[in-house]
Amino acid sequence: MPVLPGAHAIAVMALTVFALFLFTRERVPMETTSLLILVALVLGFEVVPYTAHGETLDVAAFFHGFGHEALITICALMIVGSALEKTGALEPVARLLGNLWKRMPSVALLLMLLVSGVLSAFMNNTPIVVMLLPILISIAVRTGSPASATLMPMGFATLIGGSGTIIGTSTNLLVVSVAKDLGLPPFSMFSFSMPILIVGFFGILYLWLVAPRLLPARASPLGDIKPRVFDAVLSVDEDGFAAGKTLSEIRKKTEGTMRLGRVCRGKLDLVRLPTVVIEAGDRLYISDTPENLKRHEQLLGATLHNVQDAEHPVSEEHPLSAEGQQLVELAITPNSPLVNQTLSQDRFAERHQLVVMAIHRLHSSKPIHKDVGDVVLAAGDVLLAQGAETEIAAIKASGRVLVLDGKIDLPRTSRAPLALAIFIGVVGAAATGLLPISISALLGTALVLLTRCITWRDAAGALSTQVIMIIAASLALGLALQRTGGAEYLAELLVWATKGLSPAYVLSGLMLLMAILSNVVSHNAAAVIGTPIAVSIAGQLGVAPEAFVLAVMFGANMGFATPIGYQTNVLILNAGGYKFTDFVRVGIPLTLIMWVGLSILLPRFFPF
């Protein structure tokens, strides 16, 4: 049994366990957990300094993650990838897939899986999923087939392909960079592509031939919610409740549910102050469902009219009208500015002229007992909204949410070829060794901004606070584990637990452990913490560390078995109407395929 390390190492290991626990808590944002980790490390080592070999650990070292080469590269690649998304550079690919599906759906599904995998080897998974989701939903609507049969296989194909190059996922870049910091020779762009290519072939076959048959037909989570919102006018009657009452009293009478747009008296618009007194003949412009409009009419003693028809009260002969209005589903993406915000805080209705009528929560199926405008939104939530076609087109172009409206309407601008050329240049320069990926990605960022493929606002929107904070905190935690001897102790513990087994079995067990962790905590955090442990394990066994580092990387990319295993999983969860068990049913066999295949191939491609 290995000897316990010092108090500092034990404290850091305890903090690591606590951090991994917090990462699994839905109510605690991951960026908040990351900040708490940084604060705990800095305060702890400042109050109780750690000294080893006559050298004291400088707490400023825990901030180096914010300027780490890997983090800068990841942010630069996010921006360059955003240029492809904003300009619609990949729109022809999506069109081709949509057209092919009409004639040969089975072949189109295979082609879609291959395209998804290849593209994700060179760019972030999220833009690919965002691009293909509306296409696949549109195809499902037109053919009458469930979208659930295709969305999950597509999302998993991007995870497989993203494992094949150093820029395929942020996890890959992090592991490669941390390994380089630990003294390992740098990996090239395609150093580990061959094992993924071989094992990924069987994974894609599984997603093509088996996975759709394992997935039950799921309906859209909002498919049965069909309320319509109507703009209407309440004309205040002389003997009604509203006459002589303040707006505050009127709102209280309707229990605060009335959505009031304007208050008109003659040709004047009154300021909607709570103390304004409503008089007979005033007109209240409101928006709501037919049932609520009639309820407001009765409660306030007013007469209901259509906005376009002030002469005739609403009746069977003159029903409510909502001309030019459309229902649309809006998915909250992980990078959306609406995450951790309420619609009221965002002033969503005023900003977009859309009325949100219902919310489908990612983490809860319980009914919401508060106004939809006061619900704190999370990534993966879906909003059911109504508005004019022009307003829906505008919010689609804004990129603030993912529009799931069943239409193929992707952006396409004159700068799309330029954005694609810049992206190919970034990848080509790194692949040929002309420039390190960090420099070529930063150069690409400068080019897409200077050529106006995207704006600075788009670039800022492409960055994820969650990703930045998790990476910075994980790098700090990994450094603390390494410097205090915690990583060495954990490596000794694993070697002791697997005593008598060959290095190949230890490697396989390490990969499976990382795969399990990636499905319950942040895959980036698990990878960064696991990399120094993998190097220490290899040192304990007296073998080359490359295969063990790659085992950590590949295991951390196997986020197939839960909706929280990877950020794109939360998008396809709601869009496909999936349940948690669907990910388990399809994800566990895929994890076994990848784990067994890579356990066999890694020692052969990277001998001990």
Coordinates of C-alpha atoms in Angstrom, one line a residue, residues 253-579:
K253 CA -57.3 41.7 -10.4
T254 CA -55.8 39.5 -13.2
E255 CA -53.2 38.0 -10.7
G256 CA -50.4 39.6 -12.6
T257 CA -50.9 37.5 -15.7
M258 CA -52.1 40.2 -18.1
R259 CA -49.5 41.0 -20.8
L260 CA -50.1 44.7 -21.4
G261 CA -48.6 46.4 -24.4
R262 CA -50.2 49.9 -24.7
V263 CA -52.8 52.0 -22.9
C264 CA -54.5 54.4 -25.2
R265 CA -56.9 57.3 -24.4
G266 CA -58.3 58.8 -27.6
K267 CA -55.2 59.4 -29.8
L268 CA -52.7 59.5 -26.8
D269 CA -50.6 56.7 -25.5
L270 CA -50.4 56.8 -21.7
V271 CA -47.3 55.9 -19.8
R272 CA -47.8 52.5 -18.1
L273 CA -47.1 53.6 -14.6
P274 CA -48.7 51.6 -11.7
T275 CA -50.5 54.7 -10.5
V276 CA -52.2 55.6 -13.8
V277 CA -56.0 55.7 -13.4
I278 CA -57.9 53.9 -16.2
E279 CA -61.1 55.6 -17.4
A280 CA -64.1 54.4 -19.3
G281 CA -63.4 54.3 -23.0
D282 CA -59.6 53.7 -22.6
R283 CA -58.2 50.9 -24.7
L284 CA -55.8 48.2 -23.3
Y285 CA -53.7 46.5 -25.9
I286 CA -52.9 43.0 -24.7
S287 CA -51.6 39.7 -26.0
D288 CA -52.5 36.2 -24.8
T289 CA -54.3 32.9 -25.5
P290 CA -58.0 33.1 -26.4
E291 CA -58.9 31.6 -23.0
N292 CA -57.0 34.2 -21.1
L293 CA -58.2 37.0 -23.2
K294 CA -61.9 36.1 -22.5
R295 CA -61.0 35.7 -18.8
H296 CA -59.5 39.2 -18.7
E297 CA -62.6 40.6 -20.5
Q298 CA -64.8 39.1 -17.8
L299 CA -62.7 40.1 -14.8
L300 CA -62.2 43.7 -15.9
G301 CA -65.7 44.3 -17.3
A302 CA -64.4 45.3 -20.7
T303 CA -65.2 44.5 -24.3
L304 CA -62.8 42.5 -26.4
H305 CA -61.9 43.5 -30.0
N306 CA -59.4 42.4 -32.6
V307 CA -56.6 44.9 -33.1
Q308 CA -57.6 45.3 -36.7
D309 CA -61.3 45.6 -36.0
A310 CA -62.3 48.2 -33.5
E311 CA -66.0 48.3 -34.5
H312 CA -67.0 44.7 -33.9
P313 CA -66.6 42.9 -30.5
V314 CA -65.1 39.4 -30.6
S315 CA -67.9 36.9 -31.2
E316 CA -68.7 33.8 -33.2
E317 CA -69.3 36.0 -36.2
H318 CA -66.0 37.9 -35.5
P319 CA -63.5 35.5 -34.0
L320 CA -60.0 36.3 -32.8
S321 CA -57.5 36.7 -35.6
A322 CA -53.7 36.1 -35.5
E323 CA -52.7 36.8 -39.1
G324 CA -49.1 36.3 -40.1
Q325 CA -48.1 34.7 -36.8
Q326 CA -46.0 31.5 -36.6
L327 CA -45.2 29.1 -33.8
V328 CA -41.5 28.2 -33.4
E329 CA -39.4 26.2 -31.0
L330 CA -36.2 27.8 -29.7
A331 CA -33.4 25.7 -28.1
I332 CA -31.0 27.3 -25.7
T333 CA -27.5 26.4 -26.7
P334 CA -24.6 26.1 -24.2
N335 CA -23.1 29.3 -25.5
S336 CA -26.3 31.3 -25.6
P337 CA -26.4 34.6 -23.6
L338 CA -29.8 33.4 -22.2
V339 CA -28.1 30.7 -20.1
N340 CA -28.6 31.4 -16.4
Q341 CA -30.9 34.4 -17.4
T342 CA -34.6 34.8 -17.3
L343 CA -36.6 36.1 -20.2
S344 CA -37.6 39.1 -18.1
Q345 CA -34.0 40.0 -17.3
D346 CA -33.1 39.7 -21.0
R347 CA -36.1 41.8 -22.1
F348 CA -36.7 39.0 -24.6
A349 CA -40.2 40.1 -25.7
E350 CA -39.1 43.7 -26.3
R351 CA -35.9 42.7 -28.0
H352 CA -37.3 40.1 -30.4
Q353 CA -41.1 40.9 -30.5
L354 CA -41.8 37.2 -29.8
V355 CA -44.2 35.9 -27.1
V356 CA -42.9 32.8 -25.2
M357 CA -45.8 30.6 -24.2
A358 CA -44.2 27.5 -22.8
I359 CA -40.8 26.1 -21.7
H360 CA -39.6 22.5 -21.8
R361 CA -37.0 22.0 -19.2
L362 CA -33.9 19.9 -19.8
H363 CA -33.6 18.7 -16.2
S364 CA -37.2 18.6 -15.1
S365 CA -40.5 17.3 -16.4
K366 CA -42.5 19.0 -13.5
P367 CA -44.9 21.7 -14.4
I368 CA -43.7 25.3 -14.0
H369 CA -45.7 27.2 -11.3
K370 CA -44.3 30.7 -12.1
D371 CA -44.5 33.0 -15.1
V372 CA -42.4 31.8 -18.0
G373 CA -40.6 35.1 -17.9
D374 CA -39.2 34.4 -14.4
V375 CA -37.8 31.0 -15.1
V376 CA -34.0 30.8 -15.0
L377 CA -33.0 29.2 -18.3
A378 CA -30.4 26.5 -18.8
A379 CA -28.6 25.0 -21.8
G380 CA -30.9 22.5 -23.6
D381 CA -34.2 24.2 -22.6
V382 CA -36.7 24.7 -25.4
L383 CA -39.0 27.7 -25.7
L384 CA -42.3 27.6 -27.6
A385 CA -42.7 31.1 -29.0
Q386 CA -45.0 32.9 -31.4
G387 CA -44.3 35.9 -33.6
A388 CA -44.2 37.3 -37.1
E389 CA -42.1 35.5 -39.7
T390 CA -39.7 38.5 -40.0
E391 CA -39.1 38.4 -36.3
I392 CA -38.4 34.7 -36.3
A393 CA -36.0 35.2 -39.2
A394 CA -34.2 37.9 -37.2
I395 CA -33.7 35.8 -34.1
K396 CA -32.5 32.9 -36.2
A397 CA -29.8 35.3 -37.8
S398 CA -28.8 36.6 -34.3
G399 CA -27.5 33.2 -33.2
R400 CA -28.7 33.8 -29.6
V401 CA -30.8 30.6 -29.8
L402 CA -31.1 27.6 -32.1
V403 CA -34.3 27.8 -34.1
L404 CA -36.0 24.4 -34.4
D405 CA -38.7 25.4 -36.9
G406 CA -38.5 22.5 -39.3
K407 CA -37.3 24.6 -42.1
I408 CA -34.0 24.6 -44.1
D409 CA -33.1 28.2 -43.9
L410 CA -29.4 28.4 -43.3
P411 CA -27.3 31.6 -43.6
R412 CA -25.2 32.1 -46.7
T413 CA -23.2 35.3 -47.3
S414 CA -20.7 36.5 -49.9
R415 CA -17.9 36.0 -47.4
A416 CA -18.6 32.3 -46.9
P417 CA -15.8 31.2 -49.4
L418 CA -13.3 33.5 -47.6
A419 CA -14.2 32.1 -44.2
L420 CA -13.8 28.6 -45.5
A421 CA -10.4 29.4 -47.1
I422 CA -9.2 30.9 -43.9
F423 CA -10.2 27.8 -41.9
I424 CA -8.5 25.5 -44.4
G425 CA -5.4 27.6 -44.2
V426 CA -5.4 27.4 -40.4
V427 CA -5.7 23.6 -40.4
G428 CA -3.3 23.2 -43.4
A429 CA -0.6 25.3 -41.7
A430 CA -0.8 23.2 -38.5
A431 CA -1.1 19.8 -40.3
T432 CA 2.0 20.4 -42.5
G433 CA 4.0 21.8 -39.6
L434 CA 4.4 25.2 -41.2
L435 CA 3.0 26.9 -38.0
P436 CA 2.1 25.6 -34.5
I437 CA -1.6 25.3 -34.1
S438 CA -1.7 28.0 -31.5
I439 CA -0.1 30.5 -34.0
S440 CA -2.1 29.5 -37.0
A441 CA -5.4 29.6 -35.0
L442 CA -4.6 33.1 -33.7
L443 CA -3.7 34.2 -37.2
G444 CA -7.0 32.8 -38.5
T445 CA -8.8 34.7 -35.8
A446 CA -7.2 38.0 -36.9
L447 CA -8.1 37.2 -40.6
V448 CA -11.8 36.5 -40.0
L449 CA -12.1 39.7 -38.1
L450 CA -10.1 41.9 -40.4
T451 CA -12.0 40.5 -43.5
R452 CA -15.3 41.1 -41.6
C453 CA -16.4 37.5 -41.9
I454 CA -17.6 38.1 -38.3
T455 CA -17.8 41.1 -36.1
W456 CA -16.1 41.5 -32.7
R457 CA -19.6 41.0 -31.1
D458 CA -19.8 37.6 -32.9
A459 CA -16.3 36.7 -31.8
A460 CA -17.2 37.5 -28.2
G461 CA -20.4 35.5 -28.5
A462 CA -18.4 32.5 -29.8
L463 CA -16.4 32.3 -26.6
S464 CA -17.8 30.2 -23.7
T465 CA -17.3 31.5 -20.2
Q466 CA -18.0 28.0 -18.9
V467 CA -15.3 26.4 -21.1
I468 CA -12.7 29.1 -20.1
M469 CA -13.4 28.8 -16.4
I470 CA -13.4 25.0 -16.4
I471 CA -10.1 24.9 -18.3
A472 CA -8.4 27.5 -16.1
A473 CA -9.5 25.8 -12.9
S474 CA -8.7 22.3 -14.1
L475 CA -5.2 23.4 -15.1
A476 CA -4.7 24.9 -11.6
L477 CA -6.0 21.8 -9.9
G478 CA -3.7 19.6 -12.1
L479 CA -0.7 21.7 -11.2
A480 CA -1.5 21.5 -7.5
L481 CA -1.8 17.7 -7.8
Q482 CA 1.5 17.4 -9.6
R483 CA 3.5 19.8 -7.4
T484 CA 2.3 18.5 -4.1
G485 CA 2.8 14.8 -5.0
G486 CA -0.9 14.0 -5.2
A487 CA -0.7 12.8 -8.8
E488 CA 2.2 10.6 -7.9
Y489 CA 0.3 9.1 -5.0
L490 CA -2.8 8.4 -7.1
A491 CA -0.6 6.8 -9.8
E492 CA 1.0 4.6 -7.1
L493 CA -2.4 3.7 -5.8
L494 CA -3.7 2.6 -9.2
V495 CA -0.5 0.6 -9.9
W496 CA -0.8 -1.1 -6.5
A497 CA -4.5 -1.9 -7.2
T498 CA -3.6 -3.5 -10.5
K499 CA -0.5 -5.2 -9.3
G500 CA 0.3 -8.3 -11.4
L501 CA -1.5 -7.0 -14.5
S502 CA 0.3 -6.1 -17.6
P503 CA 0.6 -2.4 -18.6
A504 CA -2.0 -3.0 -21.4
Y505 CA -4.6 -3.9 -18.8
V506 CA -3.7 -0.9 -16.6
L507 CA -4.0 1.3 -19.7
S508 CA -7.4 -0.2 -20.5
G509 CA -8.6 0.3 -17.0
L510 CA -7.5 3.9 -17.0
M511 CA -9.3 4.6 -20.2
L512 CA -12.5 3.0 -18.8
L513 CA -12.2 5.1 -15.7
M514 CA -11.9 8.3 -17.7
A515 CA -14.9 7.3 -19.9
I516 CA -17.0 6.8 -16.7
L517 CA -15.9 10.2 -15.4
S518 CA -16.6 12.0 -18.6
N519 CA -20.2 11.0 -18.4
V520 CA -20.8 12.4 -15.0
V521 CA -18.4 15.4 -14.7
S522 CA -16.8 17.8 -17.1
H523 CA -14.8 15.9 -19.7
N524 CA -12.2 18.7 -19.8
A525 CA -11.7 18.7 -16.1
A526 CA -11.4 14.9 -16.0
A527 CA -8.8 15.0 -18.9
V528 CA -6.6 17.7 -17.3
I529 CA -6.6 16.1 -13.9
G530 CA -6.0 12.6 -15.5
T531 CA -3.1 13.6 -17.7
P532 CA -0.4 14.0 -15.0
I533 CA -1.7 10.9 -13.3
A534 CA -1.3 9.0 -16.6
V535 CA 2.3 10.2 -16.9
S536 CA 3.0 9.1 -13.3
I537 CA 1.5 5.7 -13.9
A538 CA 3.7 5.1 -16.9
G539 CA 6.7 6.2 -14.8
Q540 CA 5.7 3.7 -12.0
L541 CA 5.4 0.9 -14.6
G542 CA 8.6 1.9 -16.3
V543 CA 7.0 2.3 -19.8
A544 CA 6.6 5.0 -22.4
P545 CA 3.8 7.4 -21.3
E546 CA 2.3 8.3 -24.8
A547 CA -0.2 5.5 -24.8
F548 CA -1.4 6.3 -21.3
V549 CA -1.8 10.0 -22.1
L550 CA -3.9 9.0 -25.2
A551 CA -6.0 6.6 -23.0
V552 CA -6.9 9.6 -20.9
M553 CA -7.8 11.7 -24.0
F554 CA -9.8 9.0 -25.7
G555 CA -11.7 8.0 -22.5
A556 CA -12.6 11.7 -21.8
N557 CA -14.1 11.9 -25.3
M558 CA -16.4 8.9 -24.7
G559 CA -19.3 11.0 -23.4
F560 CA -21.9 8.8 -25.0
A561 CA -23.9 7.3 -22.1
T562 CA -25.5 10.4 -20.5
P563 CA -27.1 13.7 -21.7
I564 CA -24.4 15.6 -19.8
G565 CA -21.5 13.7 -21.2
Y566 CA -20.8 16.4 -23.8
Q567 CA -22.3 19.8 -24.4
T568 CA -23.9 18.9 -27.7
N569 CA -25.8 16.1 -26.0
V570 CA -28.0 18.6 -24.3
L571 CA -29.0 20.0 -27.6
I572 CA -30.0 16.8 -29.2
L573 CA -31.7 15.6 -25.9
N574 CA -34.6 18.1 -26.3
A575 CA -34.6 18.4 -30.1
G576 CA -35.1 14.7 -30.4
G577 CA -37.5 14.3 -27.4
Y578 CA -35.1 11.8 -25.9
K579 CA -35.1 10.4 -22.4

